[in-house]
PDB file of C-alpha atoms and ligand atoms in Angstrom:
ATOM      1  CA  UNK J  22      63.058 132.187 142.332  1.00  0.00           C
ATOM      2  CA  UNK J  23      66.504 131.939 140.766  1.00  0.00           C
ATOM      3  CA  UNK J  24      67.374 128.787 138.871  1.00  0.00           C
ATOM      4  CA  UNK J  25      70.923 128.239 137.680  1.00  0.00           C
ATOM      5  CA  UNK J  26      72.093 126.756 134.439  1.00  0.00           C
ATOM      6  CA  UNK J  27      75.708 125.763 134.075  1.00  0.00           C
ATOM      7  CA  UNK J  28      77.297 125.981 130.619  1.00  0.00           C
ATOM      8  CA  UNK J  29      80.632 124.461 129.541  1.00  0.00           C
ATOM      9  CA  UNK J  30      81.784 127.788 128.087  1.00  0.00           C
ATOM     10  CA  UNK J  31      80.651 131.259 126.963  1.00  0.00           C
ATOM     11  CA  UNK J  32      79.868 130.061 123.467  1.00  0.00           C
ATOM     12  CA  UNK J  33      77.520 127.306 124.650  1.00  0.00           C
ATOM     13  CA  UNK J  34      75.750 129.769 126.948  1.00  0.00           C
ATOM     14  CA  UNK J  35      75.355 132.217 124.072  1.00  0.00           C
ATOM     15  CA  UNK J  36      73.961 129.499 121.801  1.00  0.00           C
ATOM     16  CA  UNK J  37      71.440 128.312 124.407  1.00  0.00           C
ATOM     17  CA  UNK J  38      70.116 131.800 125.179  1.00  0.00           C
ATOM     18  CA  UNK J  39      70.078 132.854 121.515  1.00  0.00           C
ATOM     19  CA  UNK J  40      68.020 129.747 120.727  1.00  0.00           C
ATOM     20  CA  UNK J  41      65.532 130.663 123.472  1.00  0.00           C
ATOM     21  CA  UNK J  42      65.243 134.154 122.008  1.00  0.00           C
ATOM     22  CA  UNK J  43      64.784 132.776 118.479  1.00  0.00           C
ATOM     23  CA  UNK J  44      62.041 130.398 119.690  1.00  0.00           C
ATOM     24  CA  UNK J  45      60.303 133.252 121.510  1.00  0.00           C
ATOM     25  CA  UNK J  46      60.398 135.512 118.429  1.00  0.00           C
ATOM     26  CA  UNK J  47      59.111 132.746 116.167  1.00  0.00           C
ATOM     27  CA  UNK J  48      56.335 131.724 118.559  1.00  0.00           C
ATOM     28  CA  UNK J  49      55.111 135.266 119.101  1.00  0.00           C
ATOM     29  CA  UNK J  50      55.353 136.328 115.473  1.00  0.00           C
ATOM     30  CA  UNK J  51      53.236 133.300 114.446  1.00  0.00           C
ATOM     31  CA  UNK J  52      50.342 134.911 116.311  1.00  0.00           C
ATOM     32  CA  UNK J  53      51.228 138.378 115.019  1.00  0.00           C
ATOM     33  CA  UNK J  54      52.664 139.590 118.305  1.00  0.00           C
ATOM     34  CA  UNK J  55      55.863 141.582 118.761  1.00  0.00           C
ATOM     35  CA  UNK J  56      58.640 140.271 121.010  1.00  0.00           C
ATOM     36  CA  UNK J  57      59.886 142.760 123.574  1.00  0.00           C
ATOM     37  CA  UNK J  58      63.479 142.200 124.642  1.00  0.00           C
ATOM     38  CA  UNK J  59      65.300 143.949 127.466  1.00  0.00           C
ATOM     39  CA  UNK J  60      68.971 144.219 126.536  1.00  0.00           C
ATOM     40  CA  UNK J  61      72.200 144.725 128.447  1.00  0.00           C
ATOM     41  CA  UNK J  62      75.654 146.045 127.644  1.00  0.00           C
ATOM     42  CA  UNK J  63      79.089 145.189 129.048  1.00  0.00           C
ATOM     43  CA  UNK J  64      81.415 142.456 127.831  1.00  0.00           C
ATOM     44  CA  UNK J  65      79.245 139.571 129.059  1.00  0.00           C
ATOM     45  CA  UNK J  66      76.426 139.634 126.455  1.00  0.00           C
ATOM     46  CA  UNK J  67      78.810 140.027 123.485  1.00  0.00           C
ATOM     47  CA  UNK J  68      78.907 136.284 122.580  1.00  0.00           C
ATOM     48  CA  UNK J  69      75.086 136.249 122.756  1.00  0.00           C
ATOM     49  CA  UNK J  70      74.835 139.209 120.361  1.00  0.00           C
ATOM     50  CA  UNK J  71      77.327 137.563 117.995  1.00  0.00           C
ATOM     51  CA  UNK J  72      75.183 134.420 118.030  1.00  0.00           C
ATOM     52  CA  UNK J  73      71.960 136.375 117.346  1.00  0.00           C
ATOM     53  CA  UNK J  74      73.676 138.000 114.364  1.00  0.00           C
ATOM     54  CA  UNK J  75      74.751 134.552 113.174  1.00  0.00           C
ATOM     55  CA  UNK J  76      71.170 133.239 113.463  1.00  0.00           C
ATOM     56  CA  UNK J  77      69.941 136.242 111.472  1.00  0.00           C
ATOM     57  CA  UNK J  78      72.497 135.678 108.708  1.00  0.00           C
ATOM     58  CA  UNK J  79      72.670 131.885 108.607  1.00  0.00           C
ATOM     59  CA  UNK J  80      69.102 130.931 109.498  1.00  0.00           C
ATOM     60  CA  UNK J  81      67.189 134.012 108.396  1.00  0.00           C
ATOM     61  CA  UNK J  82      65.923 134.797 111.891  1.00  0.00           C
ATOM     62  CA  UNK J  83      64.097 138.097 111.466  1.00  0.00           C
ATOM     63  CA  UNK J  84      64.016 140.861 114.066  1.00  0.00           C
ATOM     64  CA  UNK J  85      61.376 142.924 112.260  1.00  0.00           C
ATOM     65  CA  UNK J  86      58.831 142.151 114.980  1.00  0.00           C
ATOM     66  CA  UNK J  87      61.264 142.750 117.853  1.00  0.00           C
ATOM     67  CA  UNK J  88      61.095 145.780 120.141  1.00  0.00           C
ATOM     68  CA  UNK J  89      64.061 146.425 122.428  1.00  0.00           C
ATOM     69  CA  UNK J  90      64.629 148.388 125.610  1.00  0.00           C
ATOM     70  CA  UNK J  91      68.167 148.728 126.880  1.00  0.00           C
ATOM     71  CA  UNK J  92      68.811 148.827 130.589  1.00  0.00           C
ATOM     72  CA  UNK J  93      70.957 151.899 130.900  1.00  0.00           C
ATOM     73  CA  UNK J  94      73.107 154.685 129.486  1.00  0.00           C
ATOM     74  CA  UNK J  95      75.914 156.866 130.815  1.00  0.00           C
ATOM     75  CA  UNK J  96      75.047 160.431 131.701  1.00  0.00           C
ATOM     76  CA  UNK J  97      76.435 162.954 129.224  1.00  0.00           C
ATOM     77  CA  UNK J  98      77.394 160.509 126.464  1.00  0.00           C
ATOM     78  CA  UNK J  99      75.647 160.960 123.121  1.00  0.00           C
ATOM     79  CA  UNK J 100      75.154 158.306 120.413  1.00  0.00           C
ATOM     80  CA  UNK J 101      78.404 159.218 118.635  1.00  0.00           C
ATOM     81  CA  UNK J 102      80.539 158.666 121.730  1.00  0.00           C
ATOM     82  CA  UNK J 103      82.321 155.307 121.326  1.00  0.00           C
ATOM     83  CA  UNK J 104      81.695 154.413 124.984  1.00  0.00           C
ATOM     84  CA  UNK J 105      78.005 155.259 124.951  1.00  0.00           C
ATOM     85  CA  UNK J 106      75.752 152.249 125.224  1.00  0.00           C
ATOM     86  CA  UNK J 107      73.848 153.491 122.161  1.00  0.00           C
ATOM     87  CA  UNK J 108      77.064 153.268 120.143  1.00  0.00           C
ATOM     88  CA  UNK J 109      77.872 149.864 121.689  1.00  0.00           C
ATOM     89  CA  UNK J 110      74.474 148.434 120.767  1.00  0.00           C
ATOM     90  CA  UNK J 111      74.569 149.777 117.208  1.00  0.00           C
ATOM     91  CA  UNK J 112      78.068 148.359 116.663  1.00  0.00           C
ATOM     92  CA  UNK J 113      77.598 144.998 118.338  1.00  0.00           C
ATOM     93  CA  UNK J 114      74.012 144.175 117.447  1.00  0.00           C
ATOM     94  CA  UNK J 115      71.506 146.496 115.820  1.00  0.00           C
ATOM     95  CA  UNK J 116      73.323 147.472 112.615  1.00  0.00           C
ATOM     96  CA  UNK J 117      73.725 143.789 111.769  1.00  0.00           C
ATOM     97  CA  UNK J 118      70.002 142.975 112.087  1.00  0.00           C
ATOM     98  CA  UNK J 119      66.767 143.908 110.303  1.00  0.00           C
ATOM     99  CA  UNK J 120      65.267 145.505 113.424  1.00  0.00           C
ATOM    100  CA  UNK J 121      63.396 148.745 112.589  1.00  0.00           C
ATOM    101  CA  UNK J 122      65.148 151.786 114.111  1.00  0.00           C
ATOM    102  CA  UNK J 123      61.844 152.933 115.631  1.00  0.00           C
ATOM    103  CA  UNK J 124      61.687 149.711 117.686  1.00  0.00           C
ATOM    104  CA  UNK J 125      64.975 150.429 119.491  1.00  0.00           C
ATOM    105  CA  UNK J 126      64.889 152.181 122.868  1.00  0.00           C
ATOM    106  CA  UNK J 127      67.905 153.220 124.924  1.00  0.00           C
ATOM    107  CA  UNK J 128      67.799 155.813 127.705  1.00  0.00           C
ATOM    108  CA  UNK J 129      69.118 159.162 126.446  1.00  0.00           C
ATOM    109  CA  UNK J 130      72.234 160.117 128.407  1.00  0.00           C
ATOM    110  CA  UNK J 131      71.895 163.669 127.065  1.00  0.00           C
ATOM    111  CA  UNK J 132      68.278 164.137 128.219  1.00  0.00           C
ATOM    112  CA  UNK J 133      67.786 167.715 129.462  1.00  0.00           C
ATOM    113  CA  UNK J 134      65.087 166.648 131.896  1.00  0.00           C
ATOM    114  CA  UNK J 135      66.178 163.163 133.070  1.00  0.00           C
ATOM    115  CA  UNK J 136      63.190 162.670 135.405  1.00  0.00           C
ATOM    116  CA  UNK J 137      60.576 163.156 132.701  1.00  0.00           C
ATOM    117  CA  UNK J 138      62.684 161.209 130.185  1.00  0.00           C
ATOM    118  CA  UNK J 139      62.790 158.279 132.638  1.00  0.00           C
ATOM    119  CA  UNK J 140      59.024 158.455 133.205  1.00  0.00           C
ATOM    120  CA  UNK J 141      58.512 158.388 129.415  1.00  0.00           C
ATOM    121  CA  UNK J 142      60.832 155.368 129.188  1.00  0.00           C
ATOM    122  CA  UNK J 143      58.693 153.484 131.711  1.00  0.00           C
ATOM    123  CA  UNK J 144      55.557 154.480 129.777  1.00  0.00           C
ATOM    124  CA  UNK J 145      57.083 153.251 126.501  1.00  0.00           C
ATOM    125  CA  UNK J 146      57.813 149.836 128.062  1.00  0.00           C
ATOM    126  CA  UNK J 147      54.198 149.599 129.258  1.00  0.00           C
ATOM    127  CA  UNK J 148      52.876 150.744 125.871  1.00  0.00           C
ATOM    128  CA  UNK J 149      54.880 147.969 124.181  1.00  0.00           C
ATOM    129  CA  UNK J 150      53.115 145.429 126.414  1.00  0.00           C
ATOM    130  CA  UNK J 151      55.961 144.930 128.904  1.00  0.00           C
ATOM    131  CA  UNK J 152      59.253 143.101 128.485  1.00  0.00           C
ATOM    132  CA  UNK J 153      59.018 139.420 127.510  1.00  0.00           C
ATOM    133  CA  UNK J 154      62.648 138.562 128.245  1.00  0.00           C
ATOM    134  CA  UNK J 155      65.203 140.699 130.038  1.00  0.00           C
ATOM    135  CA  UNK J 156      68.915 139.956 129.519  1.00  0.00           C
ATOM    136  CA  UNK J 157      71.131 140.990 132.432  1.00  0.00           C
ATOM    137  CA  UNK J 158      74.776 141.024 133.390  1.00  0.00           C
ATOM    138  CA  UNK J 159      75.913 141.620 136.956  1.00  0.00           C
ATOM    139  CA  UNK J 160      78.399 144.120 138.325  1.00  0.00           C
ATOM    140  CA  UNK J 161      80.794 143.252 141.152  1.00  0.00           C
ATOM    141  CA  UNK J 162      78.843 145.644 143.400  1.00  0.00           C
ATOM    142  CA  UNK J 163      75.747 143.497 142.847  1.00  0.00           C
ATOM    143  CA  UNK J 164      74.306 145.984 140.381  1.00  0.00           C
ATOM    144  CA  UNK J 165      71.843 144.957 137.687  1.00  0.00           C
ATOM    145  CA  UNK J 166      71.561 147.578 134.970  1.00  0.00           C
ATOM    146  CA  UNK J 167      73.177 150.427 136.867  1.00  0.00           C
ATOM    147  CA  UNK J 168      71.179 149.865 140.062  1.00  0.00           C
ATOM    148  CA  UNK J 169      74.042 150.258 142.494  1.00  0.00           C
ATOM    149  CA  UNK J 170      73.704 149.443 146.181  1.00  0.00           C
ATOM    150  CA  UNK J 171      71.590 150.675 147.850  1.00  0.00           C
ATOM    151  CA  UNK J 172      68.721 150.160 145.367  1.00  0.00           C
ATOM    152  CA  UNK J 173      65.292 149.320 146.732  1.00  0.00           C
ATOM    153  CA  UNK J 174      63.005 146.719 145.162  1.00  0.00           C
ATOM    154  CA  UNK J 175      60.508 149.384 144.139  1.00  0.00           C
ATOM    155  CA  UNK J 176      62.901 151.768 142.360  1.00  0.00           C
ATOM    156  CA  UNK J 177      62.057 152.806 138.803  1.00  0.00           C
ATOM    157  CA  UNK J 178      63.949 154.153 135.795  1.00  0.00           C
ATOM    158  CA  UNK J 179      65.983 157.097 137.102  1.00  0.00           C
ATOM    159  CA  UNK J 180      69.292 158.938 137.316  1.00  0.00           C
ATOM    160  CA  UNK J 181      71.852 157.145 139.504  1.00  0.00           C
ATOM    161  CA  UNK J 182      75.279 157.874 140.885  1.00  0.00           C
ATOM    162  CA  UNK J 183      77.843 155.247 139.831  1.00  0.00           C
ATOM    163  CA  UNK J 184      79.762 153.321 142.476  1.00  0.00           C
ATOM    164  CA  UNK J 185      83.551 153.772 142.580  1.00  0.00           C
ATOM    165  CA  UNK J 186      84.060 150.024 141.985  1.00  0.00           C
ATOM    166  CA  UNK J 187      81.885 150.168 138.855  1.00  0.00           C
ATOM    167  CA  UNK J 188      83.693 153.237 137.504  1.00  0.00           C
ATOM    168  CA  UNK J 189      87.015 151.477 138.053  1.00  0.00           C
ATOM    169  CA  UNK J 190      85.798 148.215 136.430  1.00  0.00           C
ATOM    170  CA  UNK J 191      84.427 150.115 133.443  1.00  0.00           C
ATOM    171  CA  UNK J 192      87.497 152.336 133.080  1.00  0.00           C
ATOM    172  CA  UNK J 193      89.102 149.552 131.002  1.00  0.00           C
ATOM    173  CA  UNK J 194      86.732 150.528 128.175  1.00  0.00           C
ATOM    174  CA  UNK J 195      87.473 154.254 128.547  1.00  0.00           C
ATOM    175  CA  UNK J 196      91.223 153.817 128.978  1.00  0.00           C
ATOM    176  CA  UNK J 197      91.242 156.367 131.814  1.00  0.00           C
ATOM    177  CA  UNK J 198      89.217 156.487 135.042  1.00  0.00           C
ATOM    178  CA  UNK J 199      88.771 160.269 134.764  1.00  0.00           C
ATOM    179  CA  UNK J 200      86.809 159.764 131.519  1.00  0.00           C
ATOM    180  CA  UNK J 201      84.195 157.494 133.137  1.00  0.00           C
ATOM    181  CA  UNK J 202      80.976 159.413 133.841  1.00  0.00           C
ATOM    182  CA  UNK J 203      79.855 159.710 137.462  1.00  0.00           C
ATOM    183  CA  UNK J 204      76.178 159.213 136.677  1.00  0.00           C
ATOM    184  CA  UNK J 205      73.876 157.156 134.491  1.00  0.00           C
ATOM    185  CA  UNK J 206      70.233 156.558 133.664  1.00  0.00           C
ATOM    186  CA  UNK J 207      69.026 153.052 134.428  1.00  0.00           C
ATOM    187  CA  UNK J 208      65.859 151.008 134.427  1.00  0.00           C
ATOM    188  CA  UNK J 209      64.859 150.416 138.033  1.00  0.00           C
ATOM    189  CA  UNK J 210      64.773 147.163 139.982  1.00  0.00           C
ATOM    190  CA  UNK J 211      60.959 147.178 139.863  1.00  0.00           C
ATOM    191  CA  UNK J 212      61.094 147.710 136.083  1.00  0.00           C
ATOM    192  CA  UNK J 213      63.420 144.722 135.703  1.00  0.00           C
ATOM    193  CA  UNK J 214      61.311 142.536 138.012  1.00  0.00           C
ATOM    194  CA  UNK J 215      58.249 143.181 135.824  1.00  0.00           C
ATOM    195  CA  UNK J 216      59.844 141.433 132.835  1.00  0.00           C
ATOM    196  CA  UNK J 217      58.085 138.105 132.265  1.00  0.00           C
ATOM    197  CA  UNK J 218      61.406 136.225 132.124  1.00  0.00           C
ATOM    198  CA  UNK J 219      64.904 137.201 133.210  1.00  0.00           C
ATOM    199  CA  UNK J 220      68.182 135.678 131.985  1.00  0.00           C
ATOM    200  CA  UNK J 221      71.236 136.856 133.914  1.00  0.00           C
ATOM    201  CA  UNK J 222      74.590 135.911 132.412  1.00  0.00           C
ATOM    202  CA  UNK J 223      77.876 135.760 134.342  1.00  0.00           C
ATOM    203  CA  UNK J 224      81.232 134.358 133.272  1.00  0.00           C
ATOM    204  CA  UNK J 225      84.580 134.024 135.009  1.00  0.00           C
ATOM    205  CA  UNK J 226      85.959 133.874 138.493  1.00  0.00           C
ATOM    206  CA  UNK J 227      85.702 137.626 139.086  1.00  0.00           C
ATOM    207  CA  UNK J 228      81.901 137.189 139.195  1.00  0.00           C
ATOM    208  CA  UNK J 229      81.837 134.093 141.471  1.00  0.00           C
ATOM    209  CA  UNK J 230      81.541 135.962 144.753  1.00  0.00           C
ATOM    210  CA  UNK J 231      78.761 138.326 143.656  1.00  0.00           C
ATOM    211  CA  UNK J 232      76.841 135.506 141.942  1.00  0.00           C
ATOM    212  CA  UNK J 233      76.908 133.504 145.203  1.00  0.00           C
ATOM    213  CA  UNK J 234      75.756 136.560 147.182  1.00  0.00           C
ATOM    214  CA  UNK J 235      72.926 137.259 144.737  1.00  0.00           C
ATOM    215  CA  UNK J 236      71.609 133.714 145.135  1.00  0.00           C
ATOM    216  CA  UNK J 237      72.299 133.050 148.822  1.00  0.00           C
ATOM    217  CA  UNK J 238      71.874 136.355 150.658  1.00  0.00           C
ATOM    218  CA  UNK J 239      68.487 137.513 151.886  1.00  0.00           C
ATOM    219  CA  UNK J 240      67.083 140.040 149.374  1.00  0.00           C
ATOM    220  CA  UNK J 241      68.157 143.573 150.253  1.00  0.00           C
ATOM    221  CA  UNK J 242      69.082 146.919 148.741  1.00  0.00           C
ATOM    222  CA  UNK J 243      72.724 146.260 149.692  1.00  0.00           C
ATOM    223  CA  UNK J 244      73.029 143.736 146.873  1.00  0.00           C
ATOM    224  CA  UNK J 245      70.404 144.725 144.265  1.00  0.00           C
ATOM    225  CA  UNK J 246      70.778 141.439 142.318  1.00  0.00           C
ATOM    226  CA  UNK J 247      69.309 139.618 145.359  1.00  0.00           C
ATOM    227  CA  UNK J 248      65.908 141.119 144.425  1.00  0.00           C
ATOM    228  CA  UNK J 249      65.883 138.673 141.509  1.00  0.00           C
ATOM    229  CA  UNK J 250      65.069 135.932 144.059  1.00  0.00           C
ATOM    230  CA  UNK J 251      61.561 137.447 144.061  1.00  0.00           C
ATOM    231  CA  UNK J 252      61.180 136.976 140.300  1.00  0.00           C
ATOM    232  CA  UNK J 253      59.064 133.965 139.279  1.00  0.00           C
ATOM    233  CA  UNK J 254      61.183 133.060 136.244  1.00  0.00           C
ATOM    234  CA  UNK J 255      64.815 134.105 136.580  1.00  0.00           C
ATOM    235  CA  UNK J 256      67.679 131.952 135.313  1.00  0.00           C
ATOM    236  CA  UNK J 257      71.368 132.580 136.006  1.00  0.00           C
ATOM    237  CA  UNK J 258      73.420 131.318 133.051  1.00  0.00           C
ATOM    238  CA  UNK J 259      76.911 130.605 134.384  1.00  0.00           C
ATOM    239  CA  UNK J 260      80.189 129.036 133.419  1.00  0.00           C
ATOM    240  CA  UNK J 261      82.000 126.857 135.973  1.00  0.00           C
ATOM    241  CA  UNK J 262      84.232 129.725 137.173  1.00  0.00           C
ATOM    242  CA  UNK J 263      81.290 132.040 137.894  1.00  0.00           C
ATOM    243  CA  UNK J 264      79.468 129.197 139.688  1.00  0.00           C
ATOM    244  CA  UNK J 265      82.394 128.441 141.972  1.00  0.00           C
ATOM    245  CA  UNK J 266      80.792 129.916 145.102  1.00  0.00           C
ATOM    246  CA  UNK J 267      77.542 127.950 144.800  1.00  0.00           C
TER     247      UNK J 267
HETATM  248  C1  GLP Y 591      78.032 147.490 133.384  1.00  0.00           C
HETATM  249  C2  GLP Y 591      76.565 147.549 132.904  1.00  0.00           C
HETATM  250  C3  GLP Y 591      75.790 146.378 133.420  1.00  0.00           C
HETATM  251  C4  GLP Y 591      76.656 145.142 133.215  1.00  0.00           C
HETATM  252  C5  GLP Y 591      77.813 145.179 134.176  1.00  0.00           C
HETATM  253  C6  GLP Y 591      78.835 144.059 133.981  1.00  0.00           C
HETATM  254  O1  GLP Y 591      78.435 148.567 134.109  1.00  0.00           O
HETATM  255  N1  GLP Y 591      75.853 148.752 133.231  1.00  0.00           N
HETATM  256  O2  GLP Y 591      74.555 146.281 132.737  1.00  0.00           O
HETATM  257  O3  GLP Y 591      75.913 143.999 133.474  1.00  0.00           O
HETATM  258  O4  GLP Y 591      78.395 146.441 134.245  1.00  0.00           O
HETATM  259  O5  GLP Y 591      79.709 144.315 132.924  1.00  0.00           O
HETATM  260  P1  GLP Y 591      80.587 143.175 132.282  1.00  0.00           P
HETATM  261  O6  GLP Y 591      79.655 142.289 131.556  1.00  0.00           O
HETATM  262  O7  GLP Y 591      81.538 143.891 131.349  1.00  0.00           O
HETATM  263  O8  GLP Y 591      81.283 142.471 133.402  1.00  0.00           O
END
C-alpha cells in the first residue's frame, strides 16, 4: 500500500525523513543491531543527504552501525568518474560521515562479469539481514532505481538498458547526451520490494504525472513504480507540485 505525505517544501521533507532515519539508527543501535539503508542518487535525495550530514555534525548522530546498499550504477563508470554514482555518494554523503568504508555497497559499473556481480550484491543484502529502509526517487519513465519499463515484479539485481527519456533527463549532469551510458546495473523490483520500509521522494511539477500513475494505475511492468502498491509500508514524500495529479 502506498501512503502519501505532503511536505511544504524540499527542506521540510528532508528533515522529516532524516529524523525517521536517525530514530531508526538510534533504536537499532540500542539493541546492538546495525541499520541497513538502501540509498538512491539523482537530485531528489540531495536535501536529505545534506540534512543527515547536519545531524551527524550538529547532533552527533553516528553512522558507525549503518550499512548501505545503493540502488544502481552506470555501466562503464568507475569510482573516479565524476558522474558515477560511487563518486556522487562519496561527495554528497559518505565522506562527511563516520560510516566505515567496508559498510558501503554500490554496484560496480566496471564489473567484468555483471551477472555474478549482481548475484553477489543480492547475497550481500541478505547477509546484512535485508534492507530496513529503502530511499527511492522516481524517473519520468516510472523507473525506480534503474528499473525501466518493462520491469517485472520479480526482477532482481541485473544489467539493464537505459530508456531514451532517462538518458536525456540525466544528460544535464553529463553536459552531453552522447556521454550518458546506455546501460546500468540496478537492484531489481523484487529486491526493492523486500525492504521492510520504502520512502519514495518526488519534488516538482515534472514528477506530478508519473507520481499519479504510480499510485493510481494497476500494478504493471509498464510503470515499474506501480509495483510499490504491493509493498506493505511504502510512503511517497511529496511537495505540492509533485502531488498535483492526486
Ligand atoms: C536516476 C536514478 C534514479 C532516480 C531518478 C530520478 O536516473 N537512477 O534512482 O530516482 O533517476 O532522478 P532525479 O532525482 O534527479 O529526478
